[in-house]
Amino acid sequence: MELTKVKGIGAKTAEQYHKLGIDTAEELIRHFPRGYDFYKKPIRVCDAKEGEIVSLLLTIVGQGSGTRFGKRSLVHFKAADETGEVRLTYFNMPYLRSVLKPKSKHVFRGFLKTNARGGKYLEQPQLFSPENYAEMEERFLPRYALTQGLKNAAVIKHMQKALLEVLPVPEYLSEEDREANGLI
């Protein structure tokens, strides 16, 4: 089945998939994830360990600050829960100053680092509303190989549509092989 027949995939997106060697819906279905992310329940700042990917439910403290370097920008926010504070840094996302308002609560997910003075910080963390994060909580989400202009969330959505439109995919393992390996 031609890739552009999958709902949500137009000519431009099909060209991005072509760069990955994917030209049909069947090839898309066989584009397996390179890994999975597990979205754990948010933890408290005091329980977060340096060098780990953490999810933190934090309240924005004060206004964000921003700096411009030619066409590039850098914005910082302070966020906290009842147990500690975390500095959030975003590159080339100045619009976040209008999104992350003081006293607003969000879930931030990213790789936790500690600076020389012992302060905790996240660079470019994923940002979720508490409600959106709750939908993904305690789930594994696939991480796909991507090319410029193609986002992981889009691949997940396209994969779901392709599976619905192309199934059933014929079984290629014999019944003996499935039984011998404990497969359904």
mmCIF file with all atom_site columns, C-alpha atoms in Angstrom:
data_model
loop_
_atom_site.group_PDB
_atom_site.id
_atom_site.type_symbol
_atom_site.label_atom_id
_atom_site.label_alt_id
_atom_site.label_comp_id
_atom_site.label_asym_id
_atom_site.label_entity_id
_atom_site.label_seq_id
_atom_site.pdbx_PDB_ins_code
_atom_site.Cartn_x
_atom_site.Cartn_y
_atom_site.Cartn_z
_atom_site.occupancy
_atom_site.B_iso_or_equiv
_atom_site.pdbx_formal_charge
_atom_site.auth_seq_id
_atom_site.auth_comp_id
_atom_site.auth_asym_id
_atom_site.auth_atom_id
_atom_site.pdbx_PDB_model_num
ATOM 1   C CA . MET A 1 1   ? 0.000  0.000   0.000  1.00 0.00 ? 1   MET A CA 1
ATOM 2   C CA . GLU A 1 2   ? 1.381  3.401   -0.986 1.00 0.00 ? 2   GLU A CA 1
ATOM 3   C CA . LEU A 1 3   ? 2.530  5.442   2.026  1.00 0.00 ? 3   LEU A CA 1
ATOM 4   C CA . THR A 1 4   ? 0.482  8.495   1.075  1.00 0.00 ? 4   THR A CA 1
ATOM 5   C CA . LYS A 1 5   ? -2.683 6.368   1.363  1.00 0.00 ? 5   LYS A CA 1
ATOM 6   C CA . VAL A 1 6   ? -2.160 6.285   5.151  1.00 0.00 ? 6   VAL A CA 1
ATOM 7   C CA . LYS A 1 7   ? -4.275 9.028   6.725  1.00 0.00 ? 7   LYS A CA 1
ATOM 8   C CA . GLY A 1 8   ? -2.099 11.958  7.802  1.00 0.00 ? 8   GLY A CA 1
ATOM 9   C CA . ILE A 1 9   ? 0.814  11.231  5.440  1.00 0.00 ? 9   ILE A CA 1
ATOM 10  C CA . GLY A 1 10  ? 1.092  13.625  2.527  1.00 0.00 ? 10  GLY A CA 1
ATOM 11  C CA . ALA A 1 11  ? 3.750  13.958  -0.164 1.00 0.00 ? 11  ALA A CA 1
ATOM 12  C CA . LYS A 1 12  ? 6.092  16.015  2.040  1.00 0.00 ? 12  LYS A CA 1
ATOM 13  C CA . THR A 1 13  ? 5.949  13.532  4.932  1.00 0.00 ? 13  THR A CA 1
ATOM 14  C CA . ALA A 1 14  ? 6.319  10.606  2.528  1.00 0.00 ? 14  ALA A CA 1
ATOM 15  C CA . GLU A 1 15  ? 9.542  12.240  1.261  1.00 0.00 ? 15  GLU A CA 1
ATOM 16  C CA . GLN A 1 16  ? 10.866 12.377  4.841  1.00 0.00 ? 16  GLN A CA 1
ATOM 17  C CA . TYR A 1 17  ? 10.051 8.675   5.295  1.00 0.00 ? 17  TYR A CA 1
ATOM 18  C CA . HIS A 1 18  ? 11.779 7.947   1.955  1.00 0.00 ? 18  HIS A CA 1
ATOM 19  C CA . LYS A 1 19  ? 15.031 9.254   3.506  1.00 0.00 ? 19  LYS A CA 1
ATOM 20  C CA . LEU A 1 20  ? 14.659 6.408   6.032  1.00 0.00 ? 20  LEU A CA 1
ATOM 21  C CA . GLY A 1 21  ? 14.064 3.850   3.269  1.00 0.00 ? 21  GLY A CA 1
ATOM 22  C CA . ILE A 1 22  ? 10.314 3.684   3.931  1.00 0.00 ? 22  ILE A CA 1
ATOM 23  C CA . ASP A 1 23  ? 8.107  3.918   0.834  1.00 0.00 ? 23  ASP A CA 1
ATOM 24  C CA . THR A 1 24  ? 5.072  1.764   1.683  1.00 0.00 ? 24  THR A CA 1
ATOM 25  C CA . ALA A 1 25  ? 2.732  1.321   4.638  1.00 0.00 ? 25  ALA A CA 1
ATOM 26  C CA . GLU A 1 26  ? 4.057  -2.225  5.053  1.00 0.00 ? 26  GLU A CA 1
ATOM 27  C CA . GLU A 1 27  ? 7.628  -0.894  5.331  1.00 0.00 ? 27  GLU A CA 1
ATOM 28  C CA . LEU A 1 28  ? 6.423  1.642   7.895  1.00 0.00 ? 28  LEU A CA 1
ATOM 29  C CA . ILE A 1 29  ? 4.928  -1.160  9.995  1.00 0.00 ? 29  ILE A CA 1
ATOM 30  C CA . ARG A 1 30  ? 8.293  -2.947  9.893  1.00 0.00 ? 30  ARG A CA 1
ATOM 31  C CA . HIS A 1 31  ? 10.152 0.223   10.983 1.00 0.00 ? 31  HIS A CA 1
ATOM 32  C CA . PHE A 1 32  ? 10.787 -1.030  14.490 1.00 0.00 ? 32  PHE A CA 1
ATOM 33  C CA . PRO A 1 33  ? 11.585 1.267   17.421 1.00 0.00 ? 33  PRO A CA 1
ATOM 34  C CA . ARG A 1 34  ? 15.226 1.768   18.394 1.00 0.00 ? 34  ARG A CA 1
ATOM 35  C CA . GLY A 1 35  ? 14.141 1.774   22.026 1.00 0.00 ? 35  GLY A CA 1
ATOM 36  C CA . TYR A 1 36  ? 11.367 2.622   24.440 1.00 0.00 ? 36  TYR A CA 1
ATOM 37  C CA . ASP A 1 37  ? 10.807 5.359   27.002 1.00 0.00 ? 37  ASP A CA 1
ATOM 38  C CA . PHE A 1 38  ? 9.017  4.453   30.205 1.00 0.00 ? 38  PHE A CA 1
ATOM 39  C CA . TYR A 1 39  ? 7.041  7.326   31.651 1.00 0.00 ? 39  TYR A CA 1
ATOM 40  C CA . LYS A 1 40  ? 7.269  6.858   35.425 1.00 0.00 ? 40  LYS A CA 1
ATOM 41  C CA . LYS A 1 41  ? 5.089  8.644   37.924 1.00 0.00 ? 41  LYS A CA 1
ATOM 42  C CA . PRO A 1 42  ? 6.500  12.083  38.755 1.00 0.00 ? 42  PRO A CA 1
ATOM 43  C CA . ILE A 1 43  ? 8.817  12.091  41.776 1.00 0.00 ? 43  ILE A CA 1
ATOM 44  C CA . ARG A 1 44  ? 9.785  14.776  44.281 1.00 0.00 ? 44  ARG A CA 1
ATOM 45  C CA . VAL A 1 45  ? 12.881 16.903  43.692 1.00 0.00 ? 45  VAL A CA 1
ATOM 46  C CA . CYS A 1 46  ? 14.522 15.512  46.852 1.00 0.00 ? 46  CYS A CA 1
ATOM 47  C CA . ASP A 1 47  ? 14.181 11.956  45.448 1.00 0.00 ? 47  ASP A CA 1
ATOM 48  C CA . ALA A 1 48  ? 15.578 12.834  41.992 1.00 0.00 ? 48  ALA A CA 1
ATOM 49  C CA . LYS A 1 49  ? 19.067 11.513  41.292 1.00 0.00 ? 49  LYS A CA 1
ATOM 50  C CA . GLU A 1 50  ? 21.663 13.186  39.117 1.00 0.00 ? 50  GLU A CA 1
ATOM 51  C CA . GLY A 1 51  ? 22.335 11.433  35.833 1.00 0.00 ? 51  GLY A CA 1
ATOM 52  C CA . GLU A 1 52  ? 18.866 9.899   35.522 1.00 0.00 ? 52  GLU A CA 1
ATOM 53  C CA . ILE A 1 53  ? 15.869 10.748  33.381 1.00 0.00 ? 53  ILE A CA 1
ATOM 54  C CA . VAL A 1 54  ? 13.285 12.049  35.804 1.00 0.00 ? 54  VAL A CA 1
ATOM 55  C CA . SER A 1 55  ? 9.713  13.301  35.693 1.00 0.00 ? 55  SER A CA 1
ATOM 56  C CA . LEU A 1 56  ? 8.983  16.114  38.125 1.00 0.00 ? 56  LEU A CA 1
ATOM 57  C CA . LEU A 1 57  ? 5.685  17.852  38.896 1.00 0.00 ? 57  LEU A CA 1
ATOM 58  C CA . LEU A 1 58  ? 6.845  21.423  39.472 1.00 0.00 ? 58  LEU A CA 1
ATOM 59  C CA . THR A 1 59  ? 5.402  24.883  39.994 1.00 0.00 ? 59  THR A CA 1
ATOM 60  C CA . ILE A 1 60  ? 6.992  27.780  38.119 1.00 0.00 ? 60  ILE A CA 1
ATOM 61  C CA . VAL A 1 61  ? 8.536  30.286  40.545 1.00 0.00 ? 61  VAL A CA 1
ATOM 62  C CA . GLY A 1 62  ? 8.633  33.874  39.264 1.00 0.00 ? 62  GLY A CA 1
ATOM 63  C CA . GLN A 1 63  ? 9.108  35.089  35.703 1.00 0.00 ? 63  GLN A CA 1
ATOM 64  C CA . GLY A 1 64  ? 11.449 33.355  33.291 1.00 0.00 ? 64  GLY A CA 1
ATOM 65  C CA . SER A 1 65  ? 14.562 35.179  32.123 1.00 0.00 ? 65  SER A CA 1
ATOM 66  C CA . GLY A 1 66  ? 15.819 35.269  28.568 1.00 0.00 ? 66  GLY A CA 1
ATOM 67  C CA . THR A 1 67  ? 18.944 36.083  26.572 1.00 0.00 ? 67  THR A CA 1
ATOM 68  C CA . ARG A 1 68  ? 19.458 36.471  22.820 1.00 0.00 ? 68  ARG A CA 1
ATOM 69  C CA . PHE A 1 69  ? 22.611 35.640  20.872 1.00 0.00 ? 69  PHE A CA 1
ATOM 70  C CA . GLY A 1 70  ? 21.907 36.890  17.354 1.00 0.00 ? 70  GLY A CA 1
ATOM 71  C CA . LYS A 1 71  ? 19.175 34.577  16.046 1.00 0.00 ? 71  LYS A CA 1
ATOM 72  C CA . ARG A 1 72  ? 19.497 32.218  19.001 1.00 0.00 ? 72  ARG A CA 1
ATOM 73  C CA . SER A 1 73  ? 17.832 32.560  22.371 1.00 0.00 ? 73  SER A CA 1
ATOM 74  C CA . LEU A 1 74  ? 18.125 31.041  25.808 1.00 0.00 ? 74  LEU A CA 1
ATOM 75  C CA . VAL A 1 75  ? 15.388 31.093  28.468 1.00 0.00 ? 75  VAL A CA 1
ATOM 76  C CA . HIS A 1 76  ? 15.652 30.015  32.101 1.00 0.00 ? 76  HIS A CA 1
ATOM 77  C CA . PHE A 1 77  ? 12.973 29.272  34.654 1.00 0.00 ? 77  PHE A CA 1
ATOM 78  C CA . LYS A 1 78  ? 13.012 28.389  38.316 1.00 0.00 ? 78  LYS A CA 1
ATOM 79  C CA . ALA A 1 79  ? 10.565 25.684  39.292 1.00 0.00 ? 79  ALA A CA 1
ATOM 80  C CA . ALA A 1 80  ? 10.012 23.905  42.574 1.00 0.00 ? 80  ALA A CA 1
ATOM 81  C CA . ASP A 1 81  ? 7.963  21.479  44.587 1.00 0.00 ? 81  ASP A CA 1
ATOM 82  C CA . GLU A 1 82  ? 7.706  21.305  48.369 1.00 0.00 ? 82  GLU A CA 1
ATOM 83  C CA . THR A 1 83  ? 11.092 19.525  48.618 1.00 0.00 ? 83  THR A CA 1
ATOM 84  C CA . GLY A 1 84  ? 13.402 21.524  46.361 1.00 0.00 ? 84  GLY A CA 1
ATOM 85  C CA . GLU A 1 85  ? 14.114 23.711  43.370 1.00 0.00 ? 85  GLU A CA 1
ATOM 86  C CA . VAL A 1 86  ? 15.194 22.964  39.792 1.00 0.00 ? 86  VAL A CA 1
ATOM 87  C CA . ARG A 1 87  ? 16.444 25.356  37.117 1.00 0.00 ? 87  ARG A CA 1
ATOM 88  C CA . LEU A 1 88  ? 14.971 24.772  33.647 1.00 0.00 ? 88  LEU A CA 1
ATOM 89  C CA . THR A 1 89  ? 16.848 25.847  30.524 1.00 0.00 ? 89  THR A CA 1
ATOM 90  C CA . TYR A 1 90  ? 15.415 25.951  27.010 1.00 0.00 ? 90  TYR A CA 1
ATOM 91  C CA . PHE A 1 91  ? 17.262 26.800  23.801 1.00 0.00 ? 91  PHE A CA 1
ATOM 92  C CA . ASN A 1 92  ? 15.535 28.685  20.954 1.00 0.00 ? 92  ASN A CA 1
ATOM 93  C CA . MET A 1 93  ? 12.116 28.546  22.600 1.00 0.00 ? 93  MET A CA 1
ATOM 94  C CA . PRO A 1 94  ? 11.459 32.158  23.715 1.00 0.00 ? 94  PRO A CA 1
ATOM 95  C CA . TYR A 1 95  ? 7.685  31.663  23.435 1.00 0.00 ? 95  TYR A CA 1
ATOM 96  C CA . LEU A 1 96  ? 7.826  29.531  26.600 1.00 0.00 ? 96  LEU A CA 1
ATOM 97  C CA . ARG A 1 97  ? 7.974  32.758  28.621 1.00 0.00 ? 97  ARG A CA 1
ATOM 98  C CA . SER A 1 98  ? 4.316  33.254  27.728 1.00 0.00 ? 98  SER A CA 1
ATOM 99  C CA . VAL A 1 99  ? 3.450  29.579  28.347 1.00 0.00 ? 99  VAL A CA 1
ATOM 100 C CA . LEU A 1 100 ? 5.211  28.941  31.671 1.00 0.00 ? 100 LEU A CA 1
ATOM 101 C CA . LYS A 1 101 ? 3.470  31.484  33.864 1.00 0.00 ? 101 LYS A CA 1
ATOM 102 C CA . PRO A 1 102 ? 4.336  32.006  37.549 1.00 0.00 ? 102 PRO A CA 1
ATOM 103 C CA . LYS A 1 103 ? 2.519  29.558  39.856 1.00 0.00 ? 103 LYS A CA 1
ATOM 104 C CA . SER A 1 104 ? 1.516  27.264  36.962 1.00 0.00 ? 104 SER A CA 1
ATOM 105 C CA . LYS A 1 105 ? 2.097  23.521  37.428 1.00 0.00 ? 105 LYS A CA 1
ATOM 106 C CA . HIS A 1 106 ? 3.640  21.294  34.782 1.00 0.00 ? 106 HIS A CA 1
ATOM 107 C CA . VAL A 1 107 ? 5.404  17.960  34.519 1.00 0.00 ? 107 VAL A CA 1
ATOM 108 C CA . PHE A 1 108 ? 8.980  18.273  33.261 1.00 0.00 ? 108 PHE A CA 1
ATOM 109 C CA . ARG A 1 109 ? 10.816 15.179  32.002 1.00 0.00 ? 109 ARG A CA 1
ATOM 110 C CA . GLY A 1 110 ? 14.507 15.161  31.269 1.00 0.00 ? 110 GLY A CA 1
ATOM 111 C CA . PHE A 1 111 ? 18.052 14.233  32.232 1.00 0.00 ? 111 PHE A CA 1
ATOM 112 C CA . LEU A 1 112 ? 18.812 15.679  35.678 1.00 0.00 ? 112 LEU A CA 1
ATOM 113 C CA . LYS A 1 113 ? 22.171 17.396  36.154 1.00 0.00 ? 113 LYS A CA 1
ATOM 114 C CA . THR A 1 114 ? 23.821 19.120  39.106 1.00 0.00 ? 114 THR A CA 1
ATOM 115 C CA . ASN A 1 115 ? 25.948 22.255  38.808 1.00 0.00 ? 115 ASN A CA 1
ATOM 116 C CA . ALA A 1 116 ? 29.172 23.004  40.719 1.00 0.00 ? 116 ALA A CA 1
ATOM 117 C CA . ARG A 1 117 ? 27.205 24.572  43.597 1.00 0.00 ? 117 ARG A CA 1
ATOM 118 C CA . GLY A 1 118 ? 24.933 21.542  43.964 1.00 0.00 ? 118 GLY A CA 1
ATOM 119 C CA . GLY A 1 119 ? 21.914 23.087  42.231 1.00 0.00 ? 119 GLY A CA 1
ATOM 120 C CA . LYS A 1 120 ? 19.755 20.766  40.139 1.00 0.00 ? 120 LYS A CA 1
ATOM 121 C CA . TYR A 1 121 ? 18.841 21.607  36.575 1.00 0.00 ? 121 TYR A CA 1
ATOM 122 C CA . LEU A 1 122 ? 17.214 20.224  33.421 1.00 0.00 ? 122 LEU A CA 1
ATOM 123 C CA . GLU A 1 123 ? 18.187 21.293  29.901 1.00 0.00 ? 123 GLU A CA 1
ATOM 124 C CA . GLN A 1 124 ? 15.465 21.235  27.258 1.00 0.00 ? 124 GLN A CA 1
ATOM 125 C CA . PRO A 1 125 ? 13.116 19.004  29.302 1.00 0.00 ? 125 PRO A CA 1
ATOM 126 C CA . GLN A 1 126 ? 9.911  17.720  27.774 1.00 0.00 ? 126 GLN A CA 1
ATOM 127 C CA . LEU A 1 127 ? 6.954  19.749  28.989 1.00 0.00 ? 127 LEU A CA 1
ATOM 128 C CA . PHE A 1 128 ? 3.528  18.265  29.793 1.00 0.00 ? 128 PHE A CA 1
ATOM 129 C CA . SER A 1 129 ? 0.358  19.398  31.459 1.00 0.00 ? 129 SER A CA 1
ATOM 130 C CA . PRO A 1 130 ? -0.351 17.174  34.476 1.00 0.00 ? 130 PRO A CA 1
ATOM 131 C CA . GLU A 1 131 ? -3.409 15.792  32.643 1.00 0.00 ? 131 GLU A CA 1
ATOM 132 C CA . ASN A 1 132 ? -1.493 14.903  29.460 1.00 0.00 ? 132 ASN A CA 1
ATOM 133 C CA . TYR A 1 133 ? 1.291  13.279  31.429 1.00 0.00 ? 133 TYR A CA 1
ATOM 134 C CA . ALA A 1 134 ? -1.217 11.187  33.403 1.00 0.00 ? 134 ALA A CA 1
ATOM 135 C CA . GLU A 1 135 ? -2.353 9.613   30.093 1.00 0.00 ? 135 GLU A CA 1
ATOM 136 C CA . MET A 1 136 ? 1.206  8.417   29.382 1.00 0.00 ? 136 MET A CA 1
ATOM 137 C CA . GLU A 1 137 ? 2.136  7.516   32.943 1.00 0.00 ? 137 GLU A CA 1
ATOM 138 C CA . GLU A 1 138 ? 3.330  3.961   33.594 1.00 0.00 ? 138 GLU A CA 1
ATOM 139 C CA . ARG A 1 139 ? 3.510  3.244   29.851 1.00 0.00 ? 139 ARG A CA 1
ATOM 140 C CA . PHE A 1 140 ? 6.278  2.401   27.418 1.00 0.00 ? 140 PHE A CA 1
ATOM 141 C CA . LEU A 1 141 ? 6.351  4.625   24.347 1.00 0.00 ? 141 LEU A CA 1
ATOM 142 C CA . PRO A 1 142 ? 8.480  3.704   21.317 1.00 0.00 ? 142 PRO A CA 1
ATOM 143 C CA . ARG A 1 143 ? 11.439 5.821   20.158 1.00 0.00 ? 143 ARG A CA 1
ATOM 144 C CA . TYR A 1 144 ? 11.980 5.633   16.394 1.00 0.00 ? 144 TYR A CA 1
ATOM 145 C CA . ALA A 1 145 ? 14.938 6.470   14.165 1.00 0.00 ? 145 ALA A CA 1
ATOM 146 C CA . LEU A 1 146 ? 14.069 9.846   12.651 1.00 0.00 ? 146 LEU A CA 1
ATOM 147 C CA . THR A 1 147 ? 15.177 12.263  9.966  1.00 0.00 ? 147 THR A CA 1
ATOM 148 C CA . GLN A 1 148 ? 15.027 16.055  9.952  1.00 0.00 ? 148 GLN A CA 1
ATOM 149 C CA . GLY A 1 149 ? 11.443 17.302  10.029 1.00 0.00 ? 149 GLY A CA 1
ATOM 150 C CA . LEU A 1 150 ? 9.987  14.024  11.297 1.00 0.00 ? 150 LEU A CA 1
ATOM 151 C CA . LYS A 1 151 ? 8.959  13.914  14.955 1.00 0.00 ? 151 LYS A CA 1
ATOM 152 C CA . ASN A 1 152 ? 8.634  10.784  17.085 1.00 0.00 ? 152 ASN A CA 1
ATOM 153 C CA . ALA A 1 153 ? 5.033  11.615  18.041 1.00 0.00 ? 153 ALA A CA 1
ATOM 154 C CA . ALA A 1 154 ? 4.117  11.821  14.336 1.00 0.00 ? 154 ALA A CA 1
ATOM 155 C CA . VAL A 1 155 ? 5.714  8.435   13.616 1.00 0.00 ? 155 VAL A CA 1
ATOM 156 C CA . ILE A 1 156 ? 3.742  6.886   16.502 1.00 0.00 ? 156 ILE A CA 1
ATOM 157 C CA . LYS A 1 157 ? 0.497  8.354   15.110 1.00 0.00 ? 157 LYS A CA 1
ATOM 158 C CA . HIS A 1 158 ? 1.291  7.258   11.541 1.00 0.00 ? 158 HIS A CA 1
ATOM 159 C CA . MET A 1 159 ? 2.249  3.787   12.759 1.00 0.00 ? 159 MET A CA 1
ATOM 160 C CA . GLN A 1 160 ? -1.109 3.413   14.530 1.00 0.00 ? 160 GLN A CA 1
ATOM 161 C CA . LYS A 1 161 ? -3.000 4.487   11.397 1.00 0.00 ? 161 LYS A CA 1
ATOM 162 C CA . ALA A 1 162 ? -0.910 2.196   9.152  1.00 0.00 ? 162 ALA A CA 1
ATOM 163 C CA . LEU A 1 163 ? -1.517 -0.782  11.434 1.00 0.00 ? 163 LEU A CA 1
ATOM 164 C CA . LEU A 1 164 ? -5.281 -0.226  11.250 1.00 0.00 ? 164 LEU A CA 1
ATOM 165 C CA . GLU A 1 165 ? -5.264 0.193   7.476  1.00 0.00 ? 165 GLU A CA 1
ATOM 166 C CA . VAL A 1 166 ? -2.845 -2.605  6.514  1.00 0.00 ? 166 VAL A CA 1
ATOM 167 C CA . LEU A 1 167 ? -3.754 -5.362  8.961  1.00 0.00 ? 167 LEU A CA 1
ATOM 168 C CA . PRO A 1 168 ? -3.921 -8.227  8.931  1.00 0.00 ? 168 PRO A CA 1
ATOM 169 C CA . VAL A 1 169 ? -0.228 -8.703  8.218  1.00 0.00 ? 169 VAL A CA 1
ATOM 170 C CA . PRO A 1 170 ? 0.300  -12.306 7.115  1.00 0.00 ? 170 PRO A CA 1
ATOM 171 C CA . GLU A 1 171 ? 2.092  -14.533 9.637  1.00 0.00 ? 171 GLU A CA 1
ATOM 172 C CA . TYR A 1 172 ? 5.477  -15.607 8.357  1.00 0.00 ? 172 TYR A CA 1
ATOM 173 C CA . LEU A 1 173 ? 6.515  -17.950 11.191 1.00 0.00 ? 173 LEU A CA 1
ATOM 174 C CA . SER A 1 174 ? 5.374  -21.543 11.032 1.00 0.00 ? 174 SER A CA 1
ATOM 175 C CA . GLU A 1 175 ? 3.157  -22.895 13.810 1.00 0.00 ? 175 GLU A CA 1
ATOM 176 C CA . GLU A 1 176 ? 6.024  -25.182 14.954 1.00 0.00 ? 176 GLU A CA 1
ATOM 177 C CA . ASP A 1 177 ? 8.403  -22.209 15.272 1.00 0.00 ? 177 ASP A CA 1
ATOM 178 C CA . ARG A 1 178 ? 5.821  -20.205 17.224 1.00 0.00 ? 178 ARG A CA 1
ATOM 179 C CA . GLU A 1 179 ? 5.154  -23.084 19.617 1.00 0.00 ? 179 GLU A CA 1
ATOM 180 C CA . ALA A 1 180 ? 8.873  -23.871 20.049 1.00 0.00 ? 180 ALA A CA 1
ATOM 181 C CA . ASN A 1 181 ? 9.564  -20.230 20.994 1.00 0.00 ? 181 ASN A CA 1
ATOM 182 C CA . GLY A 1 182 ? 6.446  -19.688 23.103 1.00 0.00 ? 182 GLY A CA 1
ATOM 183 C CA . LEU A 1 183 ? 4.964  -17.120 20.691 1.00 0.00 ? 183 LEU A CA 1
ATOM 184 C CA . ILE A 1 184 ? 1.297  -16.483 19.973 1.00 0.00 ? 184 ILE A CA 1
#
